[in-house]
PDB file of C-alpha atoms in Angstrom:
ATOM      1  CA  MET A  14      57.858   9.436  -7.601  1.00 91.00           C
ATOM      2  CA  ARG A  15      61.810   8.203  -8.651  1.00 91.00           C
ATOM      3  CA  ARG A  16      60.884   5.494  -6.750  1.00 92.00           C
ATOM      4  CA  VAL A  17      57.750   4.546  -8.488  1.00 92.00           C
ATOM      5  CA  GLU A  18      58.819   5.168 -11.828  1.00 91.00           C
ATOM      6  CA  ALA A  19      62.100   2.535 -11.100  1.00 92.00           C
ATOM      7  CA  ALA A  20      60.360  -0.074  -9.192  1.00 93.00           C
ATOM      8  CA  ASP A  21      58.971  -2.985 -11.671  1.00 93.00           C
ATOM      9  CA  THR A  22      56.500  -4.466  -9.176  1.00 93.00           C
ATOM     10  CA  VAL A  23      54.261  -1.909  -7.006  1.00 95.00           C
ATOM     11  CA  VAL A  24      53.322  -3.353  -3.638  1.00 95.00           C
ATOM     12  CA  VAL A  25      50.575  -1.856  -1.559  1.00 96.00           C
ATOM     13  CA  VAL A  26      49.301  -2.653   1.723  1.00 94.00           C
ATOM     14  CA  PHE A  27      46.504  -0.957   3.590  1.00 95.00           C
ATOM     15  CA  PRO A  28      43.443  -1.354   5.689  1.00 95.00           C
ATOM     16  CA  LEU A  29      40.524  -1.327   3.819  1.00 95.00           C
ATOM     17  CA  TRP A  30      38.253   1.443   5.623  1.00 93.00           C
ATOM     18  CA  TRP A  31      34.878   2.637   4.327  1.00 92.00           C
ATOM     19  CA  PHE A  32      35.419   0.231   1.504  1.00 92.00           C
ATOM     20  CA  GLY A  33      37.969   2.163  -0.327  1.00 93.00           C
ATOM     21  CA  LEU A  34      41.768   3.330   0.790  1.00 96.00           C
ATOM     22  CA  PRO A  35      42.782   5.267   4.131  1.00 97.00           C
ATOM     23  CA  ALA A  36      42.905   9.136   3.438  1.00 96.00           C
ATOM     24  CA  VAL A  37      47.123   9.388   3.778  1.00 96.00           C
ATOM     25  CA  LEU A  38      47.412   6.474   0.880  1.00 96.00           C
ATOM     26  CA  LYS A  39      44.695   8.250  -1.280  1.00 96.00           C
ATOM     27  CA  GLY A  40      46.159  11.511  -0.317  1.00 95.00           C
ATOM     28  CA  TRP A  41      50.132   9.906  -1.552  1.00 94.00           C
ATOM     29  CA  ILE A  42      48.173   8.808  -5.011  1.00 94.00           C
ATOM     30  CA  ASP A  43      46.390  12.302  -5.213  1.00 93.00           C
ATOM     31  CA  ARG A  44      50.038  13.920  -4.910  1.00 92.00           C
ATOM     32  CA  VAL A  45      52.250  11.330  -5.921  1.00 91.00           C
ATOM     33  CA  TRP A  46      50.733   9.871  -9.146  1.00 92.00           C
ATOM     34  CA  ASN A  47      49.967  13.344 -10.592  1.00 91.00           C
ATOM     35  CA  HIS A  48      48.807  14.537 -14.342  1.00 92.00           C
ATOM     36  CA  GLY A  49      52.100  14.526 -16.203  1.00 90.00           C
ATOM     37  CA  PHE A  50      53.475  12.002 -14.147  1.00 91.00           C
ATOM     38  CA  ALA A  51      51.372   8.809 -13.464  1.00 93.00           C
ATOM     39  CA  TYR A  52      48.767   9.618 -16.055  1.00 92.00           C
ATOM     40  CA  GLY A  53      48.332  12.443 -19.018  1.00 91.00           C
ATOM     41  CA  ARG A  54      50.844  11.648 -20.905  1.00 88.00           C
ATOM     42  CA  PRO A  55      51.100  10.276 -25.013  1.00 89.00           C
ATOM     43  CA  VAL A  56      52.709   7.013 -23.084  1.00 87.00           C
ATOM     44  CA  PRO A  57      52.293   6.375 -19.633  1.00 86.00           C
ATOM     45  CA  ARG A  58      55.328   6.448 -17.000  1.00 89.00           C
ATOM     46  CA  LEU A  59      53.976   3.134 -15.252  1.00 94.00           C
ATOM     47  CA  ARG A  60      53.438   1.097 -18.361  1.00 93.00           C
ATOM     48  CA  GLY A  61      54.547  -2.304 -18.503  1.00 92.00           C
ATOM     49  CA  LYS A  62      55.184  -2.088 -14.019  1.00 94.00           C
ATOM     50  CA  ARG A  63      53.275  -5.004 -11.837  1.00 94.00           C
ATOM     51  CA  MET A  64      51.010  -3.970  -9.422  1.00 95.00           C
ATOM     52  CA  LEU A  65      49.961  -5.587  -6.349  1.00 95.00           C
ATOM     53  CA  TRP A  66      46.817  -3.886  -3.927  1.00 97.00           C
ATOM     54  CA  LEU A  67      46.856  -5.909  -0.775  1.00 95.00           C
ATOM     55  CA  ALA A  68      43.722  -4.942   1.458  1.00 95.00           C
ATOM     56  CA  LEU A  69      43.426  -5.959   4.848  1.00 93.00           C
ATOM     57  CA  ALA A  70      39.560  -6.262   5.377  1.00 93.00           C
ATOM     58  CA  ALA A  71      37.957  -6.645   8.835  1.00 92.00           C
ATOM     59  CA  TYR A  72      34.734  -8.503   7.044  1.00 92.00           C
ATOM     60  CA  GLU A  73      34.383 -12.371   6.721  1.00 92.00           C
ATOM     61  CA  GLU A  74      35.468 -13.462   3.104  1.00 92.00           C
ATOM     62  CA  GLU A  75      31.717 -15.158   3.004  1.00 95.00           C
ATOM     63  CA  ALA A  76      29.869 -11.395   3.930  1.00 94.00           C
ATOM     64  CA  PHE A  77      32.010  -9.540   1.678  1.00 94.00           C
ATOM     65  CA  THR A  78      32.153 -11.085  -1.475  1.00 96.00           C
ATOM     66  CA  GLU A  79      28.245 -11.839  -0.998  1.00 96.00           C
ATOM     67  CA  ALA A  80      27.592  -8.227  -0.734  1.00 95.00           C
ATOM     68  CA  GLY A  81      29.657  -7.713  -3.909  1.00 95.00           C
ATOM     69  CA  TRP A  82      32.170  -5.162  -2.187  1.00 96.00           C
ATOM     70  CA  ASP A  83      35.253  -7.390  -3.895  1.00 96.00           C
ATOM     71  CA  GLU A  84      34.304  -6.371  -7.325  1.00 97.00           C
ATOM     72  CA  LEU A  85      33.530  -2.743  -6.369  1.00 96.00           C
ATOM     73  CA  VAL A  86      37.023  -2.436  -4.509  1.00 97.00           C
ATOM     74  CA  GLY A  87      39.005  -4.556  -6.782  1.00 97.00           C
ATOM     75  CA  ARG A  88      37.536  -2.625  -9.962  1.00 97.00           C
ATOM     76  CA  GLN A  89      38.324   0.610  -8.375  1.00 96.00           C
ATOM     77  CA  LEU A  90      41.767  -0.224  -7.360  1.00 97.00           C
ATOM     78  CA  ARG A  91      42.726  -1.839 -10.659  1.00 96.00           C
ATOM     79  CA  VAL A  92      40.952  -0.172 -13.670  1.00 96.00           C
ATOM     80  CA  GLY A  93      40.520   2.868 -11.765  1.00 96.00           C
ATOM     81  CA  ILE A  94      43.831   4.047 -10.343  1.00 96.00           C
ATOM     82  CA  SER A  95      46.178   1.099 -11.617  1.00 96.00           C
ATOM     83  CA  GLU A  96      44.633   1.004 -15.302  1.00 95.00           C
ATOM     84  CA  TYR A  97      44.102   4.385 -15.582  1.00 95.00           C
ATOM     85  CA  CYS A  98      48.196   5.000 -15.034  1.00 95.00           C
ATOM     86  CA  GLY A  99      49.538   2.611 -17.735  1.00 94.00           C
ATOM     87  CA  ILE A 100      49.645  -0.376 -14.654  1.00 95.00           C
ATOM     88  CA  GLU A 101      47.630  -3.030 -16.771  1.00 94.00           C
ATOM     89  CA  ASP A 102      49.492  -6.015 -14.717  1.00 94.00           C
ATOM     90  CA  ALA A 103      47.509  -5.469 -12.012  1.00 96.00           C
ATOM     91  CA  GLU A 104      46.203  -7.461  -9.065  1.00 94.00           C
ATOM     92  CA  VAL A 105      43.931  -6.856  -5.724  1.00 96.00           C
ATOM     93  CA  HIS A 106      43.946  -9.973  -2.810  1.00 93.00           C
ATOM     94  CA  PHE A 107      41.654  -9.526   0.077  1.00 94.00           C
ATOM     95  CA  VAL A 108      43.149 -10.224   3.106  1.00 92.00           C
ATOM     96  CA  TYR A 109      40.007 -11.571   5.007  1.00 91.00           C
ATOM     97  CA  ASP A 110      38.993 -10.617   8.825  1.00 88.00           C
ATOM     98  CA  SER A 111      42.353  -8.858   9.160  1.00 84.00           C
ATOM     99  CA  LEU A 112      41.328  -8.026  13.230  1.00 78.00           C
ATOM    100  CA  LYS A 113      41.183 -11.556  14.641  1.00 80.00           C
ATOM    101  CA  ALA A 114      43.131 -13.120  11.639  1.00 71.00           C
ATOM    102  CA  GLY A 115      46.591 -12.458  13.310  1.00 72.00           C
ATOM    103  CA  ALA A 116      49.335 -14.725  11.909  1.00 72.00           C
ATOM    104  CA  ASP A 117      47.083 -16.538   9.264  1.00 71.00           C
ATOM    105  CA  ALA A 118      46.741 -12.952   7.873  1.00 69.00           C
ATOM    106  CA  LEU A 119      50.681 -13.378   6.944  1.00 73.00           C
ATOM    107  CA  LYS A 120      50.007 -16.284   5.360  1.00 74.00           C
ATOM    108  CA  GLU A 121      47.322 -14.274   3.076  1.00 73.00           C
ATOM    109  CA  ALA A 122      50.162 -11.863   2.514  1.00 74.00           C
ATOM    110  CA  ASP A 123      52.242 -14.593   1.680  1.00 75.00           C
ATOM    111  CA  VAL A 124      50.287 -16.114  -1.113  1.00 76.00           C
ATOM    112  CA  ALA A 125      49.567 -13.129  -2.826  1.00 76.00           C
ATOM    113  CA  LEU A 126      53.036 -12.357  -2.921  1.00 74.00           C
ATOM    114  CA  ASP A 127      54.359 -15.532  -3.659  1.00 75.00           C
ATOM    115  CA  ALA A 128      51.875 -14.940  -7.373  1.00 79.00           C
ATOM    116  CA  LEU A 129      54.234 -12.232  -7.661  1.00 74.00           C
ATOM    117  CA  GLY A 130      57.088 -14.185  -8.388  1.00 72.00           C
ATOM    118  CA  THR A 131      55.007 -16.854 -11.547  1.00 54.00           C
TER     119      THR A 131
END
């Protein structure tokens, strides 16, 4: 909790599993981002922070976006977790076709990380 509270920006990199967070990441959020720390206070401790969710998706971009998964998963992460915990400046970036992307996946991640600096 101290590390999250001390950070100006929180970056979470994870593989997208079944259109959501892997169990270990979901468990970390459940245990660390809990009532009294991340939410349930008059002034949220995480207010004013920036957040980047960097999701590695095995889908190709066209199939993923045509099905609307980018909007559904993005909303869950931005609104359901980040905004609920007081983080209003949250972005979700997907690295598509991550099982085959190789070094291109790193380039995509760099694009998202570089955008944090602006």
